[in-house]
Coordinates of C-alpha atoms and ligand atoms in Angstrom, one line a residue:
X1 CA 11.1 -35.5 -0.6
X2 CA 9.4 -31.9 -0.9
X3 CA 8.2 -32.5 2.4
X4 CA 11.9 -33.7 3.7
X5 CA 12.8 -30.2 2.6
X6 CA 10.5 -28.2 3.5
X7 CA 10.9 -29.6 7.1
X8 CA 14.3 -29.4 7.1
X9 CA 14.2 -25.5 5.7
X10 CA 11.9 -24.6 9.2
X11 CA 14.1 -26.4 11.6
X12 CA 17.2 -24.6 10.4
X13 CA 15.0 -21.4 10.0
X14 CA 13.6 -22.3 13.7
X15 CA 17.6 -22.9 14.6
X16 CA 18.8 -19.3 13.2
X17 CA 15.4 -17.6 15.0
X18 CA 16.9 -18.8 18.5
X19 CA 20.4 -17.1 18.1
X20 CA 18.7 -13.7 17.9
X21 CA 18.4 -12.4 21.4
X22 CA 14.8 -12.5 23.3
X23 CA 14.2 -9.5 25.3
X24 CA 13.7 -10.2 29.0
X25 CA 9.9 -9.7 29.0
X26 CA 9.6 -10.7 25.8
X27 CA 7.2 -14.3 25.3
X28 CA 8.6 -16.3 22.6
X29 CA 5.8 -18.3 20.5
X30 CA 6.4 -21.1 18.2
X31 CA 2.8 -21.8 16.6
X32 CA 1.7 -22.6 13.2
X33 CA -0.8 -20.3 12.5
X34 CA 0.4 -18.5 9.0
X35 CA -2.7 -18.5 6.9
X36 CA -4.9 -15.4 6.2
X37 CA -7.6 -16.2 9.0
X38 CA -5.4 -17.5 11.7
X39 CA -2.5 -14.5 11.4
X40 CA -5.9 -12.4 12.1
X41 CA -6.7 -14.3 14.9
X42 CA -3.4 -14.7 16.0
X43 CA -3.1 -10.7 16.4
X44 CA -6.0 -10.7 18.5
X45 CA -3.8 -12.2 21.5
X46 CA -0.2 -9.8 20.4
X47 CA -2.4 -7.5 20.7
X48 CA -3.5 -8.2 24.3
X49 CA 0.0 -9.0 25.1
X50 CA 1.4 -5.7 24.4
X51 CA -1.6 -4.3 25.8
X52 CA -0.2 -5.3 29.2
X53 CA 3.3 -4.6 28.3
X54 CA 4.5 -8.0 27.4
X55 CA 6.6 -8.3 24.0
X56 CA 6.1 -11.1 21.5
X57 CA 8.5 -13.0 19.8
X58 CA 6.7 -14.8 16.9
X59 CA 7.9 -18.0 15.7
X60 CA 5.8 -19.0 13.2
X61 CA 6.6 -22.6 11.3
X62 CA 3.9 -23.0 8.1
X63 CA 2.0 -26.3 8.0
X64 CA -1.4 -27.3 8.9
X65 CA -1.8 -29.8 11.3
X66 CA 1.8 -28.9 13.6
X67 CA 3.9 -31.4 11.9
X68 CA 6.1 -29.1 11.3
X69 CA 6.4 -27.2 13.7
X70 CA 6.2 -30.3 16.3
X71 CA 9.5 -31.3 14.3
X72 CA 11.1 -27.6 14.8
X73 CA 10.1 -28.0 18.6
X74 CA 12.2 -31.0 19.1
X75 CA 14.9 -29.6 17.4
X76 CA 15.2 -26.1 19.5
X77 CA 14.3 -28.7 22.8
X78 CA 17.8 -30.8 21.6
X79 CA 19.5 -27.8 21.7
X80 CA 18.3 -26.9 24.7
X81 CA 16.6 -23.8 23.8
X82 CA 12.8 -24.2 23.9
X83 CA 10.7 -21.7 23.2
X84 CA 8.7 -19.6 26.2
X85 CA 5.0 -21.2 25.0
X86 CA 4.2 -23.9 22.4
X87 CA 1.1 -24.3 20.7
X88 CA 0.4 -28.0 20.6
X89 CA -2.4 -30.9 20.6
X90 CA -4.2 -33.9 22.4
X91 CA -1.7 -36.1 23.8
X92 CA 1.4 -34.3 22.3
X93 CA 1.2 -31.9 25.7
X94 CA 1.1 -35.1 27.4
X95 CA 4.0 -36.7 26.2
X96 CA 5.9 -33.3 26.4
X97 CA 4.6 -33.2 30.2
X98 CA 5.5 -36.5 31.3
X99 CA 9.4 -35.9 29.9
X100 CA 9.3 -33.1 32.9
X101 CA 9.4 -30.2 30.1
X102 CA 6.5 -28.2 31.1
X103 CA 6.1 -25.6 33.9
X104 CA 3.4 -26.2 36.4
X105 CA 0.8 -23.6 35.9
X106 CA -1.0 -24.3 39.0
X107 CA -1.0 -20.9 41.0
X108 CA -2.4 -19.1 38.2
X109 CA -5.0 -21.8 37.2
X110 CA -6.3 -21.4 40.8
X111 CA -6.3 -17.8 41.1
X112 CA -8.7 -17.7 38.0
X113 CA -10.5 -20.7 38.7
X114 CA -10.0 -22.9 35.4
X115 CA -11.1 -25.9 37.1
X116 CA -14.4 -24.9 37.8
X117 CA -14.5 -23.5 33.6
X118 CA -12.7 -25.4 31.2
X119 CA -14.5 -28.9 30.3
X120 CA -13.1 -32.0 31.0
X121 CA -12.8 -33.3 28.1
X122 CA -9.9 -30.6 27.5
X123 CA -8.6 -30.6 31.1
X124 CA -7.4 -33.8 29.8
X125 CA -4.7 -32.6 27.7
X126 CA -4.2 -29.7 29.8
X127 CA -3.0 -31.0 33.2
X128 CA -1.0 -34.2 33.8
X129 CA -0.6 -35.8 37.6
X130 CA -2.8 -32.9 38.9
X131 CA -1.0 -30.1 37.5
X132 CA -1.9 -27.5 34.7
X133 CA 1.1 -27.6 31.8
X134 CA -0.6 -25.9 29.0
X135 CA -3.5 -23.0 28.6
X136 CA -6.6 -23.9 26.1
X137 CA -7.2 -21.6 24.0
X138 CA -10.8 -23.1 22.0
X139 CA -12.2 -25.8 20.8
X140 CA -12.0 -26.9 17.1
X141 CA -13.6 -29.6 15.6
X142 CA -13.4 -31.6 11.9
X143 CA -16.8 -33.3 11.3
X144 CA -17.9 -29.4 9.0
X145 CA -18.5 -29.4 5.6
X146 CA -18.2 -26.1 4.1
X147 CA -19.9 -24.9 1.0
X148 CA -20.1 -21.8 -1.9
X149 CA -24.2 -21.1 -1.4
X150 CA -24.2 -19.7 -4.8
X151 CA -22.8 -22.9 -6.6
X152 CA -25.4 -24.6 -4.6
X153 CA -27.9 -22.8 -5.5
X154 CA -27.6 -22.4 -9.2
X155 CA -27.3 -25.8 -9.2
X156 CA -30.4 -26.7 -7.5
X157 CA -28.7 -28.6 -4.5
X158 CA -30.2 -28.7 -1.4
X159 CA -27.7 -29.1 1.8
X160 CA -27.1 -32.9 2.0
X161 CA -28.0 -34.4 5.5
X162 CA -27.0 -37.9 4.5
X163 CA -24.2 -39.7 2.9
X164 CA -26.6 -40.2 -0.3
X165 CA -27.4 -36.8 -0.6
X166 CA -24.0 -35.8 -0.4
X167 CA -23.3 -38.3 -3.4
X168 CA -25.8 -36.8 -5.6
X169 CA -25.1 -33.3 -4.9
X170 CA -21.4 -34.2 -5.9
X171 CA -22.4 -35.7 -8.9
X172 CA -24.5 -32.9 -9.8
X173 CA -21.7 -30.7 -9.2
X174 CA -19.5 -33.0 -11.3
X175 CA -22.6 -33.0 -14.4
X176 CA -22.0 -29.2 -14.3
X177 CA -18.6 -28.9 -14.8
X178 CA -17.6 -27.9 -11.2
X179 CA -14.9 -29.2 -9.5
X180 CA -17.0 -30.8 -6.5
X181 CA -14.6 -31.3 -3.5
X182 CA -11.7 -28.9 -3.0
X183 CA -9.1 -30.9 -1.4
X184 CA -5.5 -30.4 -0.6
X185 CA -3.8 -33.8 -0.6
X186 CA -1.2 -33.7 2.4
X187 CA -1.5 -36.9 5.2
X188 CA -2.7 -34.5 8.1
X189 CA -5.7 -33.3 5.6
X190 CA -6.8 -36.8 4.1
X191 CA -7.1 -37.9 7.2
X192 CA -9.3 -34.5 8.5
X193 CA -11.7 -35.8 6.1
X194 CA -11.2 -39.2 7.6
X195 CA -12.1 -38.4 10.9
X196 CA -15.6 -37.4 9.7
X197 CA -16.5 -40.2 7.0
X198 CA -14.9 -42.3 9.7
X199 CA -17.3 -41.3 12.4
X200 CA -20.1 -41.7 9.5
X201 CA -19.5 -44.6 8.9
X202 CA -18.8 -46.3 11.7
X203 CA -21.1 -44.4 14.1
X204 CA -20.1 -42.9 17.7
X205 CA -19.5 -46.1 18.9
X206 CA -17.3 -47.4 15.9
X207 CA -15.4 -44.6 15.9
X208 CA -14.5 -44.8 19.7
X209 CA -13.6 -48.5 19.7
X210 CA -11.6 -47.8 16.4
X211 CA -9.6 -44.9 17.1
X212 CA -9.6 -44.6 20.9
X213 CA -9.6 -48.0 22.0
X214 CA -8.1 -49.1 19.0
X215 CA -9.7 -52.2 19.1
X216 CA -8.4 -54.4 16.2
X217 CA -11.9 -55.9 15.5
X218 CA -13.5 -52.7 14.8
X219 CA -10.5 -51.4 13.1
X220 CA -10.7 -54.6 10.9
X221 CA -14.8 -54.2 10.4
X222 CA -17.2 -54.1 7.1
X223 CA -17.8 -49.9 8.4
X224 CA -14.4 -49.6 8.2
X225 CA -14.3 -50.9 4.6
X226 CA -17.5 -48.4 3.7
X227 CA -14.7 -45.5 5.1
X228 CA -12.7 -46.5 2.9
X229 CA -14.8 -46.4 0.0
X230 CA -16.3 -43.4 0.6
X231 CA -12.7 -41.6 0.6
X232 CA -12.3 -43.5 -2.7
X233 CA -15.4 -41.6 -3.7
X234 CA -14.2 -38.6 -2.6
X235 CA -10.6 -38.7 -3.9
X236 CA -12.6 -39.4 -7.0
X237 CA -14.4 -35.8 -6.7
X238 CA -11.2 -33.3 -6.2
X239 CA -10.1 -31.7 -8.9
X240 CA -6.1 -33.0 -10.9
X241 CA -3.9 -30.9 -8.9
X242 CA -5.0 -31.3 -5.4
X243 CA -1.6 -33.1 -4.2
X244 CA 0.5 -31.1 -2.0
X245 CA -2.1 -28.0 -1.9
X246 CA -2.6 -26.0 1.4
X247 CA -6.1 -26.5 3.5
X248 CA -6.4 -22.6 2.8
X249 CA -5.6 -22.6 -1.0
X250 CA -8.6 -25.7 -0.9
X251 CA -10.8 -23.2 1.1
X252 CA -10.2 -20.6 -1.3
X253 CA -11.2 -22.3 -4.1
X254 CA -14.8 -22.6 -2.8
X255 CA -14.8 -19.1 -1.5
X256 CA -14.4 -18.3 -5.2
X257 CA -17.1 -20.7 -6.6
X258 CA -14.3 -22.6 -7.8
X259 CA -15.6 -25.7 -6.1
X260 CA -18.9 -27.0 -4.2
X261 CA -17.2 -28.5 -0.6
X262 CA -14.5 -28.4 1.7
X263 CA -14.4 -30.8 4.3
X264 CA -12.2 -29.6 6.9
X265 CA -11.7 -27.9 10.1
X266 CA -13.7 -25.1 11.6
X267 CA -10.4 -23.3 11.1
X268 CA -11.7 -23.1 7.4
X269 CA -14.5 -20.6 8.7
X270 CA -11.6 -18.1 9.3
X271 CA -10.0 -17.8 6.1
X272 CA -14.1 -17.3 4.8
X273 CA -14.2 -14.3 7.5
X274 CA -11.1 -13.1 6.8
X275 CA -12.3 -13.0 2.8
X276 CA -15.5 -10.6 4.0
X277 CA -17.6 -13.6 3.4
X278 CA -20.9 -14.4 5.9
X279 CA -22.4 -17.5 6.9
X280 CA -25.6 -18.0 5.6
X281 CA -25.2 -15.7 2.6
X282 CA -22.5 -16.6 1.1
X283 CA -21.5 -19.8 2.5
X284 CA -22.8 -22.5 4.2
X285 CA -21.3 -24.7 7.1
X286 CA -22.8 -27.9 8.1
X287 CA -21.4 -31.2 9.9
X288 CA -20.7 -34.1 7.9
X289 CA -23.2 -35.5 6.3
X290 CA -24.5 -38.4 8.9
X291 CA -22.4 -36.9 11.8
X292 CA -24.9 -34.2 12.7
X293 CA -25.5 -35.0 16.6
X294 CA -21.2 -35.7 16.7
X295 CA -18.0 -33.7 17.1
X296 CA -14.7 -34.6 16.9
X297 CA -12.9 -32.0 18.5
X298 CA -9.6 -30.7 18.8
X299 CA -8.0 -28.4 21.1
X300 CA -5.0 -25.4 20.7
X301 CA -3.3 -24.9 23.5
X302 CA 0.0 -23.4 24.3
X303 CA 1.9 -25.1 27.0
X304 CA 4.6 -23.2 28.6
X305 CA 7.8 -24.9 29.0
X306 CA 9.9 -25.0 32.0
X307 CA 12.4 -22.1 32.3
X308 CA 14.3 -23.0 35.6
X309 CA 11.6 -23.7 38.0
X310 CA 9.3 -20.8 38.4
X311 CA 6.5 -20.2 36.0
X312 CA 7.9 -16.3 34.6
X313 CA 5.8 -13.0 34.9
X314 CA 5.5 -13.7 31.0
X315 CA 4.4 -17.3 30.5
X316 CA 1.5 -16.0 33.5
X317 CA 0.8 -13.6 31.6
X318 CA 0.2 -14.9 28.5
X319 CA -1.7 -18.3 30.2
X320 CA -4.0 -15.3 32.2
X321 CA -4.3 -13.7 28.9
X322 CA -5.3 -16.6 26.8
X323 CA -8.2 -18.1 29.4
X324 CA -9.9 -14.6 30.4
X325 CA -13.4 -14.7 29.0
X326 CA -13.2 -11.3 26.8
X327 CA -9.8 -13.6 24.9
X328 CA -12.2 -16.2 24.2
X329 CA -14.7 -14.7 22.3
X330 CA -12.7 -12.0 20.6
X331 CA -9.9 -14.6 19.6
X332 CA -12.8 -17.6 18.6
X333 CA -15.1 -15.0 17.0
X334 CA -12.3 -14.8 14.7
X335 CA -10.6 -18.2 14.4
X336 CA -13.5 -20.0 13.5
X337 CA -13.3 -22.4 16.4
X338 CA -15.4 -21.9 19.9
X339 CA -14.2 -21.2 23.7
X340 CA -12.4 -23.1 25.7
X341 CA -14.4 -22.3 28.8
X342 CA -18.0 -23.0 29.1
X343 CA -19.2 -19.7 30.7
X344 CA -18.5 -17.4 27.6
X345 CA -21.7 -15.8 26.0
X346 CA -22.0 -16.5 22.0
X347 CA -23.5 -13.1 21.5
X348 CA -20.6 -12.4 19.2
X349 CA -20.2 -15.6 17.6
X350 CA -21.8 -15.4 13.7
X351 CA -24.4 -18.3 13.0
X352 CA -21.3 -21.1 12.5
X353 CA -20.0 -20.2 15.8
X354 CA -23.0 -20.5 17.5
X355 CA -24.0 -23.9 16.2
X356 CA -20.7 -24.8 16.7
X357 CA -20.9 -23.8 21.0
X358 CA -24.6 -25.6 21.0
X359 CA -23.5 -28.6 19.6
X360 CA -20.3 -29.1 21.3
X361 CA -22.6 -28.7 24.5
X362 CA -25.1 -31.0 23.2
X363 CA -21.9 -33.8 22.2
X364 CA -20.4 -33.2 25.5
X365 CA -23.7 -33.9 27.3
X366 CA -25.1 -37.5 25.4
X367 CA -21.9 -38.9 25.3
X368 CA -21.0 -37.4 21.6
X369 CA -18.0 -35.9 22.2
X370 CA -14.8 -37.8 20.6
X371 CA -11.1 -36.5 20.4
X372 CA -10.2 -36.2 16.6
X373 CA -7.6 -38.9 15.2
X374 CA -6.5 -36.3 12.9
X375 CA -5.2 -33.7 15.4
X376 CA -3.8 -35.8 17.7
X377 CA -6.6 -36.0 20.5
X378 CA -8.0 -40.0 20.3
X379 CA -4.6 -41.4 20.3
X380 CA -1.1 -40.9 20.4
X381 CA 1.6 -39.7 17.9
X382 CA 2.6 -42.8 16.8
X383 CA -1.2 -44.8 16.1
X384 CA -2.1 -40.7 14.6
X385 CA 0.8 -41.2 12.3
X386 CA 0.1 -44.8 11.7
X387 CA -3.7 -43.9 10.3
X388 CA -2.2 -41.1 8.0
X389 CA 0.2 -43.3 6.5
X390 CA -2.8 -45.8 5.8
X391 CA -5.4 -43.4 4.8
X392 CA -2.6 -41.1 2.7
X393 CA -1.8 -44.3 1.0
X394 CA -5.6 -45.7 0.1
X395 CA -6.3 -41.9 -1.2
X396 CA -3.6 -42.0 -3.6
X397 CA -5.1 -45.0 -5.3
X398 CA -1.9 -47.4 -3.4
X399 CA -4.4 -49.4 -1.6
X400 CA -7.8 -50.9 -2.7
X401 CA -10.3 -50.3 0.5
X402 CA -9.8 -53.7 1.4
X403 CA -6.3 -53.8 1.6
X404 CA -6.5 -50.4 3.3
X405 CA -8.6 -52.2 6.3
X406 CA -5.8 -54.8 7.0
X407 CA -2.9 -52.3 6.7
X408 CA -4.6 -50.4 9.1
X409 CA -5.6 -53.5 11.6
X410 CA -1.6 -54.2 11.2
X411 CA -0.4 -50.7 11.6
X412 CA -2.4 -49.4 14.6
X413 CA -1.4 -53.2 16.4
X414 CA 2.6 -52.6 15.6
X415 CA 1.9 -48.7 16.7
X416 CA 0.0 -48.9 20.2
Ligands
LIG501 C1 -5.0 -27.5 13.5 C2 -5.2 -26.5 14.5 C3 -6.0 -25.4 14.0 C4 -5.6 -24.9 12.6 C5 -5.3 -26.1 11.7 C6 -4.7 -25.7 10.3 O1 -4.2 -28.6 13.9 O2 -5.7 -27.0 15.7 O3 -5.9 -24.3 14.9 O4 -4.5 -24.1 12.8 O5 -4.4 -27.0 12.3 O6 -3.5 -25.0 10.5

């Protein structure tokens, strides 16, 4: 219900934005980047925008994940007002490209030479039938664990490598009184943590028959049971009022020592920047536990939407903007995630980023790269909403892990 209205509050919010006027050489951006680390980053590229004379119109809709702001899209699309550029995942940019809604990108892409610098694993989501609809702007991925060195350390805890590990140094954490896992119980973040106890699990291969091929037998599979208990585990680890609570509000709490681990997102590394807080000394970031040689990535990208033809001076702009080499590392440095392009130097990038560009490298290159479920890039919409609706309902004690298994056998079948 609180969701109900809170989406319905943005769309009419997104509906109001669209009557105000937009200036001629003005970019209008709907995005959901409202926490403290990704407004920072966020002003890394309005400021390179006005740099070069090009206005921004900010249309932010809050919600981690882009549901909401995927819903406020297809509202200001009905009405046939869509906004100049989009942020967006995985095989939503697909589905909006094959409606015919994107602009076709192409004479900038080959004027700067993307094709011979973005990966292919993001080119993707980035071009459909040969044509470039949508600029990448990093690479995220979900398989981190992020963790408040001093709790660690005054409690003797070593970082876990290994699914045991990780068990006792939760139930140390537990023995002292700390609240272990900070968690913020909303579908798109159960399943976040999904993604990696998923890919633990069930291994690389698992994982890509499961959630890409969406194969019912692996779907259906003893690992997938283990999954599911090790979310039980984990749900039994959070502290009482975790429903409902924002991925940033769970980060904050083990910025302040208030818990042990987040698992989430690289984005989390931006609201620990953004708090004055450095790797290594203060916190630690590591992949999930079991998933070190992995990465489920995800992608932002902004795809431009058609505006009567011709790509405009201001959606080139802001895709020549977006993929020029000195964006990508400012704009990463600060988000938390890593370029989009594979020639950028991580001379900027703090120890995080760093291990995050080697080991999306070393992923890409033994065959250990996999879209994330969770953001939309190993499936589409409807199998990524059938998972959350399973997973959400197992972590909220509605399914035994059993039970979860079949509902998500029967779910992904009626979905794909
Ligand atoms: C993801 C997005 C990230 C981050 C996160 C939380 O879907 O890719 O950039 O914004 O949501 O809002």
């Amino acid at each position: 219900m609180r969701i109900f209205t809170k989406t319905k509050a943005a769309v009419v919010g997104a509906l109001l934005a669209s009557t105000s006027m937009v200036q001629a050489a003005d970019v209008e951006v709907l995005h959901w980047w409202t926490s403290g680390g990704e407004a920072a980053a966020l002003n890394v590229l309005k400021q390179d925008l006005e740099g070069q004379s090009v206005g921004w119109q900010d249309m932010p809709v809050a919600g981690g994940g882009g549901e909401q702001a995927m819903t406020v899209l297809r509202a200001r699309v009905t009405a046939g007002n869509p906004p100049t550029a989009v942020q967006a995942l995985g095989f939503d940019i697909l589905d909006w490209a094959n409606q015919g809604a994107l602009a076709n990108l192409n004479d900038v892409a080959a004027k700067e030479g993307w094709d011979e610098v973005v990966p292919d694993a993001l080119k993707a989501f980035a071009k459909a039938d040969g044509k470039w609809v949508s600029a990448p702007v990093n690479v995220h991925s979900t398989n981190w664990v992020w963790a408040n060195k001093a709790v660690l350390d005054a409690n003797g805890i070593a970082q876990p490598t290994n699914w045991d590990e990780f068990v006792s140094a939760v139930e140390a954490l537990k023995a002292a009184g700390v609240t272990p896992i900070a968690h913020g119980g909303q579908a798109w973040q159960d399943a976040t943590v999904f993604d990696a106890v998923a890919m633990g699990a069930l291994g690389p291969d698992g994982y890509k028959a499961a959630f890409i091929d969406l194969d019912s037998e692996t779907l259906g599979s003893d690992a997938m049971k283990t999954a599911f208990d090790r979310m039980a585990f984990i749900r039994d680890n959070v502290d009482d009022n975790f429903s409902g609570r924002d991925w940033n509000l769970a980060t904050a709490m083990v910025i302040n020592g208030e818990a042990g681990f987040q698992m989430m997102g690289d984005w989390a590394k931006g609201e620990f920047l953004n708090a004055g807080k450095v790797p290594g000394e203060d916190f630690l970031c590591f992949r999930f536990p079991g998933t070190a040689e992995q990465v489920t990535f995800n992608a932002d990208q902004f795809m431009m939407f058609d505006q009567g033809g011709e790509v405009s001076t201001e959606q080139a702009a802001l895709a020549s903007a977006i993929l020029s080499p000195s964006f990508q590392s400012a704009f990463n440095v600060v988000k938390g995630s890593v370029p989009a392009r594979t020639d950028v130097s991580d001379a900027d990038f703090d120890a995080c980023g760093k291990q995050g560009m080697k080991d999306l490298a070393a992923a890409a290159s033994s065959g250990n790269l996999f879209g994330s479920m969770a953001h939309g890039h190993a499936a589409p919409a409807s199998v990524k909403n059938a998972v959350y609706d399973v997973v959400t309902a197992h972590f909220n004690g509605e399914y035994d892990s059993e039970t979860a298994v079949q509902e998500l056998v029967d779910a992904v079948d009626i979905a794909k």
